[in-house]
Amino acid sequence: MRRLCADAERLRDSHRGAFGAGGAAHAQFRVQCHHRKNDRGLELTLKGPEGRLRPQEGLSSRGCGSMASPLLSLVNDDSRYQRAFQLFLERSSEHQCMRDFIHNILPDILASVGDGKSNLNVIGVGSGAGDIDLEMFSELRLKHPGVKVDNEVVEPSGQQLHNYRVMVSKRTDLDYITFTWNKMTAAEFEEQWKQKQTTKKADFIHLIQMLYYVKDPGATISFFQSLLDKNGKLLIILVSGDSGWGKLWRTFRSQLCNPDISQCVTTADIKAVLDAQGIRYRNYELPSHMDITECFQEGHADGELLLDFLTEVLDFSRTAAPELKAGVLDMLRHPDCSTESDGRVLFNNNLGVIVLDPLPHKQ
């Protein structure tokens, strides 16, 4: 689960066991989902010479397989998920490492967008409650003072979209931004865009912690990359392939990863496909950790909540087979996943960033 999903309302009503904005994933990465994946596991694709999408073979394992886990997903209990996610935010440095990137590295990336235009078009997919979005806008404004911004917000969770709108209404420094609110998944947004035959191009698009929840991550990347204007940038943030999440998913994907909920995809998978296609990109690693010490204290309420979040399983400590529970705990404590310092167990929560330029024009 990297960001357990959502449009929880929609998923629970239509097909049990889900943010795309996730999370984020993302507090903005609440319960959001950008559309369900198929039952064939991970199938990353990228555009070929004609701009069509080609399946890629031999990806390293983030696919969850075709067999759903018999364990009950945490998405079935939204209240517990919210508590688990809030605890994750408290115990991890995820949002801080994102903010460090936004304020220290992103400004140079944003400096070249727009090509001198007086109006910039931005698309945020899986924006959640918008707090990370607005931090990025503050840097965009510093690099491009005086410009107007048209911002398409794509977010399937009605509650998160409401929270975003309320936050905007309380701000007096956002009059340069025109917000268009799209309560929909990434797939629905793509379909709508194509049906309208929209020709507008975007100067900046961000997909933060949401590619776990699309049917075909590569196709989603290709679509949004195709919307970039000259000097536009596509920003992708996911968990790093070298993170503890990547190790956990590779080891236990068949037991834990529910194909109706999320793609167990990391930046390593995305980069492998981009490399195979000769697509150029910039990438960054964002160091992050999560204190999971209490996971190893039997019966500890916070530890059990964090285990639920890490495994995506509702009441994992009580419902998982003893062998599975022992294996997961051993993996979480393994040096491949965590380090120990001053008696605390710190899970590797590193994120990866990929930045793409517009697709080359066809000759």
Short mmCIF file of C-alpha atoms in Angstrom, two decimals:
data_model
loop_
_atom_site.label_atom_id
_atom_site.label_comp_id
_atom_site.label_asym_id
_atom_site.label_seq_id
_atom_site.Cartn_x
_atom_site.Cartn_y
_atom_site.Cartn_z
CA MET A 1 0.00 0.00 0.00
CA ARG A 2 1.97 2.95 -0.26
CA ARG A 3 -0.98 5.11 -0.08
CA LEU A 4 -3.93 2.98 0.62
CA CYS A 5 -6.55 4.10 -1.49
CA ALA A 6 -9.51 5.47 -2.49
CA ASP A 7 -11.94 7.46 -3.50
CA ALA A 8 -12.82 5.32 -0.56
CA GLU A 9 -16.44 6.13 -0.95
CA ARG A 10 -16.40 4.98 -4.55
CA LEU A 11 -14.37 1.85 -3.97
CA ARG A 12 -16.36 0.64 -1.01
CA ASP A 13 -19.60 1.22 -2.87
CA SER A 14 -18.54 -0.47 -6.08
CA HIS A 15 -15.89 -3.09 -5.44
CA ARG A 16 -14.39 -4.19 -2.15
CA GLY A 17 -11.06 -4.87 -1.96
CA ALA A 18 -7.41 1.59 -2.59
CA PHE A 19 -5.00 7.40 -2.99
CA GLY A 20 -3.64 8.25 -5.24
CA ALA A 21 -2.58 11.19 -4.08
CA GLY A 22 -2.59 9.41 -2.98
CA GLY A 23 -1.45 8.74 -1.51
CA ALA A 24 0.51 10.45 -2.34
CA ALA A 25 0.43 9.95 -1.95
CA HIS A 26 0.22 12.37 1.03
CA ALA A 27 -2.16 14.29 5.22
CA GLN A 28 -2.91 15.10 1.65
CA PHE A 29 -2.27 11.52 0.76
CA ARG A 30 -5.39 10.35 2.50
CA VAL A 31 -7.54 7.60 1.07
CA GLN A 32 -7.58 8.20 -2.65
CA CYS A 33 -7.35 6.02 -5.65
CA HIS A 34 -6.91 6.87 -9.24
CA HIS A 35 -8.39 3.78 -10.74
CA ARG A 36 -8.17 0.14 -10.14
CA LYS A 37 -5.50 -1.96 -11.70
CA ASN A 38 -6.26 -5.08 -13.65
CA ASP A 39 -5.82 -8.60 -12.38
CA ARG A 40 -2.65 -9.31 -14.27
CA GLY A 41 -0.29 -7.56 -11.92
CA LEU A 42 2.10 -4.80 -12.91
CA GLU A 43 2.25 -3.97 -16.58
CA LEU A 44 4.29 -0.85 -17.16
CA THR A 45 4.25 0.59 -20.64
CA LEU A 46 5.69 3.56 -22.41
CA LYS A 47 5.16 5.22 -25.74
CA GLY A 48 6.76 3.78 -28.82
CA PRO A 49 7.74 5.73 -31.93
CA GLU A 50 4.15 6.37 -32.90
CA GLY A 51 3.18 7.58 -29.48
CA ARG A 52 1.30 4.38 -28.73
CA LEU A 53 1.88 2.36 -25.60
CA ARG A 54 3.94 -0.78 -25.54
CA PRO A 55 3.96 -3.35 -22.74
CA GLN A 56 7.29 -3.96 -21.09
CA GLU A 57 8.41 -7.44 -20.16
CA GLY A 58 10.52 -8.61 -17.31
CA LEU A 59 9.94 -5.93 -14.74
CA SER A 60 11.44 -6.72 -11.44
CA SER A 61 8.55 -7.68 -9.31
CA ARG A 62 6.47 -4.87 -8.11
CA GLY A 63 3.47 -6.50 -9.74
CA CYS A 64 1.16 -7.95 -7.24
CA GLY A 65 0.28 -11.02 -9.21
CA SER A 66 -3.13 -12.31 -10.08
CA MET A 67 -4.02 -13.82 -6.74
CA ALA A 68 -5.56 -11.45 -4.23
CA SER A 69 -4.55 -11.78 -0.60
CA PRO A 70 -7.16 -13.54 1.56
CA LEU A 71 -6.44 -11.07 4.36
CA LEU A 72 -8.87 -8.19 4.81
CA SER A 73 -7.60 -4.89 3.47
CA LEU A 74 -7.15 -1.92 5.78
CA VAL A 75 -9.27 0.09 3.34
CA ASN A 76 -12.30 -1.71 4.72
CA ASP A 77 -11.98 0.27 7.95
CA ASP A 78 -11.56 3.93 7.05
CA SER A 79 -11.39 5.08 10.66
CA ARG A 80 -8.51 2.73 11.42
CA TYR A 81 -6.78 3.65 8.18
CA GLN A 82 -6.97 7.34 9.04
CA ARG A 83 -5.47 6.69 12.46
CA ALA A 84 -2.74 4.52 10.96
CA PHE A 85 -1.91 7.11 8.33
CA GLN A 86 -1.79 9.92 10.87
CA LEU A 87 0.55 7.84 12.99
CA PHE A 88 2.71 7.22 9.92
CA LEU A 89 2.98 10.98 9.38
CA GLU A 90 3.94 11.49 13.01
CA ARG A 91 6.56 8.76 12.98
CA SER A 92 8.06 9.44 9.55
CA SER A 93 9.97 12.28 7.94
CA GLU A 94 8.14 11.89 4.62
CA HIS A 95 6.48 15.28 4.36
CA GLN A 96 9.62 16.99 5.62
CA CYS A 97 11.79 15.38 2.96
CA MET A 98 9.24 16.45 0.32
CA ARG A 99 9.32 20.01 1.62
CA ASP A 100 13.11 20.01 1.58
CA PHE A 101 12.99 18.98 -2.07
CA ILE A 102 10.31 21.56 -2.92
CA HIS A 103 12.21 24.46 -1.39
CA ASN A 104 15.78 23.47 -2.26
CA ILE A 105 15.72 21.57 -5.57
CA LEU A 106 12.37 22.18 -7.27
CA PRO A 107 12.94 25.93 -7.80
CA ASP A 108 15.72 25.25 -10.32
CA ILE A 109 13.47 22.75 -12.12
CA LEU A 110 10.66 25.30 -12.32
CA ALA A 111 12.89 28.13 -13.48
CA SER A 112 12.69 27.18 -17.16
CA VAL A 113 8.98 26.37 -17.43
CA GLY A 114 6.68 28.69 -19.33
CA ASP A 115 9.22 30.04 -21.79
CA GLY A 116 8.41 33.60 -20.78
CA LYS A 117 4.61 33.23 -20.92
CA SER A 118 2.40 35.44 -18.76
CA ASN A 119 0.07 32.52 -17.95
CA LEU A 120 1.14 29.07 -16.78
CA ASN A 121 -0.95 25.90 -16.90
CA VAL A 122 -0.53 23.43 -14.05
CA ILE A 123 -2.11 20.00 -13.52
CA GLY A 124 -1.96 18.29 -10.13
CA VAL A 125 -3.04 14.65 -10.09
CA GLY A 126 -3.89 13.16 -6.71
CA SER A 127 -3.51 16.51 -4.96
CA GLY A 128 -5.28 15.43 -1.79
CA ALA A 129 -5.89 18.34 0.58
CA GLY A 130 -3.51 20.55 -1.37
CA ASP A 131 -0.90 21.44 1.23
CA ILE A 132 2.00 20.14 -0.86
CA ASP A 133 0.52 21.76 -3.99
CA LEU A 134 0.47 25.17 -2.38
CA GLU A 135 4.06 24.85 -1.23
CA MET A 136 5.06 24.17 -4.84
CA PHE A 137 3.05 27.19 -5.98
CA SER A 138 4.98 29.38 -3.56
CA GLU A 139 8.21 28.38 -5.30
CA LEU A 140 6.67 28.74 -8.76
CA ARG A 141 5.59 32.26 -7.82
CA LEU A 142 9.10 33.19 -6.69
CA LYS A 143 10.59 31.97 -9.97
CA HIS A 144 7.86 33.55 -12.12
CA PRO A 145 6.59 36.65 -10.34
CA GLY A 146 3.62 38.33 -11.95
CA VAL A 147 2.39 35.32 -13.92
CA LYS A 148 -1.16 34.01 -13.74
CA VAL A 149 -1.70 30.30 -13.14
CA ASP A 150 -4.50 28.02 -14.31
CA ASN A 151 -4.49 25.01 -11.98
CA GLU A 152 -6.36 21.79 -12.78
CA VAL A 153 -6.82 19.83 -9.55
CA VAL A 154 -7.54 16.13 -10.12
CA GLU A 155 -8.64 14.37 -6.94
CA PRO A 156 -11.19 11.55 -6.54
CA SER A 157 -11.85 12.02 -2.82
CA GLY A 158 -14.69 14.45 -2.22
CA GLN A 159 -13.54 15.08 1.35
CA GLN A 160 -9.99 15.84 0.32
CA LEU A 161 -11.15 18.13 -2.45
CA HIS A 162 -13.38 19.93 0.05
CA ASN A 163 -10.43 20.33 2.43
CA TYR A 164 -8.33 21.75 -0.40
CA ARG A 165 -11.03 24.27 -1.33
CA VAL A 166 -11.50 25.35 2.27
CA MET A 167 -7.76 25.93 2.64
CA VAL A 168 -7.67 28.00 -0.55
CA SER A 169 -10.65 30.08 0.63
CA LYS A 170 -8.75 31.06 3.75
CA ARG A 171 -5.69 32.25 1.87
CA THR A 172 -5.38 35.83 0.62
CA ASP A 173 -2.22 35.31 -1.42
CA LEU A 174 -3.58 32.99 -4.13
CA ASP A 175 -5.47 35.46 -6.31
CA TYR A 176 -3.04 34.77 -9.17
CA ILE A 177 -4.29 31.15 -9.38
CA THR A 178 -7.51 30.04 -11.06
CA PHE A 179 -8.53 26.66 -9.68
CA THR A 180 -10.52 24.10 -11.67
CA TRP A 181 -11.75 21.32 -9.37
CA ASN A 182 -12.00 17.85 -10.92
CA LYS A 183 -13.46 15.23 -8.59
CA MET A 184 -12.28 12.26 -10.60
CA THR A 185 -9.57 9.69 -11.01
CA ALA A 186 -6.58 10.07 -13.30
CA ALA A 187 -8.23 7.69 -15.77
CA GLU A 188 -11.44 9.70 -15.79
CA PHE A 189 -9.51 12.91 -16.29
CA GLU A 190 -7.64 11.39 -19.24
CA GLU A 191 -10.89 10.17 -20.79
CA GLN A 192 -12.52 13.56 -20.35
CA TRP A 193 -9.50 15.35 -21.79
CA LYS A 194 -9.55 13.17 -24.90
CA GLN A 195 -13.31 13.41 -25.35
CA LYS A 196 -13.12 17.20 -25.27
CA GLN A 197 -10.19 17.04 -27.71
CA THR A 198 -8.47 19.58 -25.53
CA THR A 199 -5.43 21.14 -27.17
CA LYS A 200 -4.23 23.12 -24.14
CA LYS A 201 -0.73 22.21 -23.01
CA ALA A 202 0.64 22.21 -19.47
CA ASP A 203 3.78 23.84 -18.16
CA PHE A 204 4.00 21.82 -14.97
CA ILE A 205 2.34 18.51 -14.05
CA HIS A 206 2.88 16.64 -10.81
CA LEU A 207 2.04 13.03 -9.95
CA ILE A 208 2.93 12.69 -6.29
CA GLN A 209 2.47 9.35 -4.56
CA MET A 210 -0.35 8.32 -6.89
CA LEU A 211 1.02 5.92 -9.52
CA TYR A 212 0.42 3.03 -7.13
CA TYR A 213 -3.27 3.41 -7.85
CA VAL A 214 -3.49 3.52 -11.62
CA LYS A 215 -4.13 0.55 -13.85
CA ASP A 216 -1.06 1.16 -16.00
CA PRO A 217 1.59 3.47 -14.54
CA GLY A 218 3.57 3.71 -17.77
CA ALA A 219 0.53 4.65 -19.82
CA THR A 220 -0.41 7.27 -17.26
CA ILE A 221 3.07 8.78 -17.43
CA SER A 222 2.98 8.78 -21.22
CA PHE A 223 -0.38 10.54 -21.34
CA PHE A 224 0.62 13.32 -18.99
CA GLN A 225 4.02 13.70 -20.61
CA SER A 226 2.20 14.21 -23.92
CA LEU A 227 0.42 17.22 -22.40
CA LEU A 228 3.62 19.12 -21.65
CA ASP A 229 4.26 22.36 -23.47
CA LYS A 230 7.72 23.46 -24.59
CA ASN A 231 9.97 23.56 -21.51
CA GLY A 232 7.23 21.89 -19.45
CA LYS A 233 8.12 19.53 -16.62
CA LEU A 234 6.47 16.35 -15.33
CA LEU A 235 7.27 15.61 -11.69
CA ILE A 236 6.80 12.09 -10.31
CA ILE A 237 7.33 11.10 -6.67
CA LEU A 238 7.12 7.49 -5.47
CA VAL A 239 8.89 5.36 -2.92
CA SER A 240 12.44 4.57 -3.92
CA GLY A 241 13.33 1.14 -5.22
CA ASP A 242 15.99 1.01 -2.53
CA SER A 243 13.52 1.77 0.25
CA GLY A 244 12.23 -0.70 2.79
CA TRP A 245 8.90 -0.63 0.95
CA GLY A 246 10.57 -2.03 -2.15
CA LYS A 247 12.20 -4.85 -0.20
CA LEU A 248 8.98 -5.66 1.66
CA TRP A 249 6.92 -5.75 -1.55
CA ARG A 250 9.43 -7.90 -3.41
CA THR A 251 9.44 -10.43 -0.59
CA PHE A 252 5.76 -10.62 0.33
CA ARG A 253 3.84 -9.29 -2.65
CA SER A 254 1.84 -12.49 -3.16
CA GLN A 255 0.71 -12.55 0.47
CA LEU A 256 0.15 -8.85 1.07
CA CYS A 257 -0.41 -7.03 -2.18
CA ASN A 258 -4.05 -6.92 -3.18
CA PRO A 259 -4.40 -6.31 -6.93
CA ASP A 260 -7.74 -4.59 -6.44
CA ILE A 261 -6.10 -1.91 -4.34
CA SER A 262 -2.64 -0.86 -5.45
CA GLN A 263 0.34 -1.33 -7.69
CA CYS A 264 3.43 -2.11 -5.69
CA VAL A 265 5.51 0.14 -7.90
CA THR A 266 8.68 2.07 -7.04
CA THR A 267 10.86 4.52 -8.91
CA ALA A 268 13.15 1.61 -9.80
CA ASP A 269 10.41 0.15 -11.98
CA ILE A 270 9.68 3.46 -13.66
CA LYS A 271 13.36 4.13 -14.33
CA ALA A 272 13.88 0.65 -15.77
CA VAL A 273 11.17 1.24 -18.34
CA LEU A 274 12.37 4.74 -19.16
CA ASP A 275 15.89 3.42 -19.61
CA ALA A 276 14.69 0.61 -21.89
CA GLN A 277 12.93 3.16 -24.09
CA GLY A 278 15.79 5.61 -24.12
CA ILE A 279 13.68 8.26 -22.40
CA ARG A 280 15.83 10.85 -20.67
CA TYR A 281 15.01 11.96 -17.14
CA ARG A 282 16.48 13.44 -14.01
CA ASN A 283 16.15 11.60 -10.74
CA TYR A 284 16.70 12.40 -7.09
CA GLU A 285 16.66 10.38 -3.89
CA LEU A 286 14.95 11.87 -0.85
CA PRO A 287 16.18 10.30 2.42
CA SER A 288 13.34 9.53 4.80
CA HIS A 289 12.75 7.18 7.69
CA MET A 290 9.93 5.95 9.88
CA ASP A 291 10.27 4.87 13.50
CA ILE A 292 8.72 1.40 13.70
CA THR A 293 10.15 0.37 17.07
CA GLU A 294 6.75 -0.38 18.58
CA CYS A 295 5.98 -2.89 15.81
CA PHE A 296 8.22 -5.33 17.66
CA GLN A 297 6.48 -4.90 21.01
CA GLU A 298 3.72 -7.50 21.18
CA GLY A 299 0.33 -5.96 21.86
CA HIS A 300 1.51 -2.36 21.50
CA ALA A 301 -1.44 -0.41 20.02
CA ASP A 302 0.69 2.00 17.97
CA GLY A 303 2.89 -0.83 16.78
CA GLU A 304 -0.14 -2.76 15.55
CA LEU A 305 -1.44 0.34 13.74
CA LEU A 306 1.89 0.81 11.98
CA LEU A 307 1.96 -2.86 11.01
CA ASP A 308 -1.47 -2.44 9.46
CA PHE A 309 -0.18 0.54 7.48
CA LEU A 310 2.98 -1.24 6.37
CA THR A 311 1.16 -4.38 5.23
CA GLU A 312 -2.18 -2.85 4.13
CA VAL A 313 -3.88 -5.53 6.22
CA LEU A 314 -6.61 -4.82 8.75
CA ASP A 315 -5.54 -6.10 12.18
CA PHE A 316 -2.48 -7.78 10.68
CA SER A 317 -1.07 -8.80 14.05
CA ARG A 318 -4.24 -10.70 14.90
CA THR A 319 -5.28 -12.10 11.53
CA ALA A 320 -2.05 -12.99 9.72
CA ALA A 321 -0.75 -16.54 9.93
CA PRO A 322 2.04 -16.84 12.52
CA GLU A 323 4.57 -17.72 9.82
CA LEU A 324 3.65 -14.66 7.76
CA LYS A 325 3.72 -12.35 10.76
CA ALA A 326 7.12 -13.64 11.83
CA GLY A 327 8.47 -13.31 8.29
CA VAL A 328 7.25 -9.74 7.94
CA LEU A 329 8.67 -8.72 11.30
CA ASP A 330 12.02 -10.33 10.44
CA MET A 331 12.09 -8.49 7.12
CA LEU A 332 11.14 -5.17 8.69
CA ARG A 333 14.06 -5.48 11.11
CA HIS A 334 16.49 -6.73 8.46
CA PRO A 335 19.31 -4.32 7.48
CA ASP A 336 17.83 -4.26 3.96
CA CYS A 337 14.77 -2.50 5.38
CA SER A 338 15.77 -0.75 8.58
CA THR A 339 18.60 0.52 10.72
CA GLU A 340 18.80 0.52 14.50
CA SER A 341 19.97 3.55 16.43
CA ASP A 342 19.79 4.30 20.15
CA GLY A 343 17.38 1.43 20.64
CA ARG A 344 15.01 2.62 17.88
CA VAL A 345 14.24 0.75 14.66
CA LEU A 346 14.14 3.16 11.72
CA PHE A 347 12.47 1.89 8.55
CA ASN A 348 13.91 3.09 5.25
CA ASN A 349 11.12 5.29 3.88
CA ASN A 350 13.21 6.91 1.12
CA LEU A 351 11.37 8.52 -1.76
CA GLY A 352 12.46 8.88 -5.35
CA VAL A 353 11.80 11.77 -7.70
CA ILE A 354 11.74 11.57 -11.49
CA VAL A 355 11.52 14.65 -13.69
CA LEU A 356 10.58 14.34 -17.36
CA ASP A 357 10.69 16.84 -20.20
CA PRO A 358 8.17 16.97 -23.08
CA LEU A 359 8.13 14.12 -25.56
CA PRO A 360 10.25 14.82 -28.65
CA HIS A 361 8.23 16.16 -31.57
CA LYS A 362 7.65 13.64 -34.33
CA GLN A 363 9.45 14.54 -37.53
#
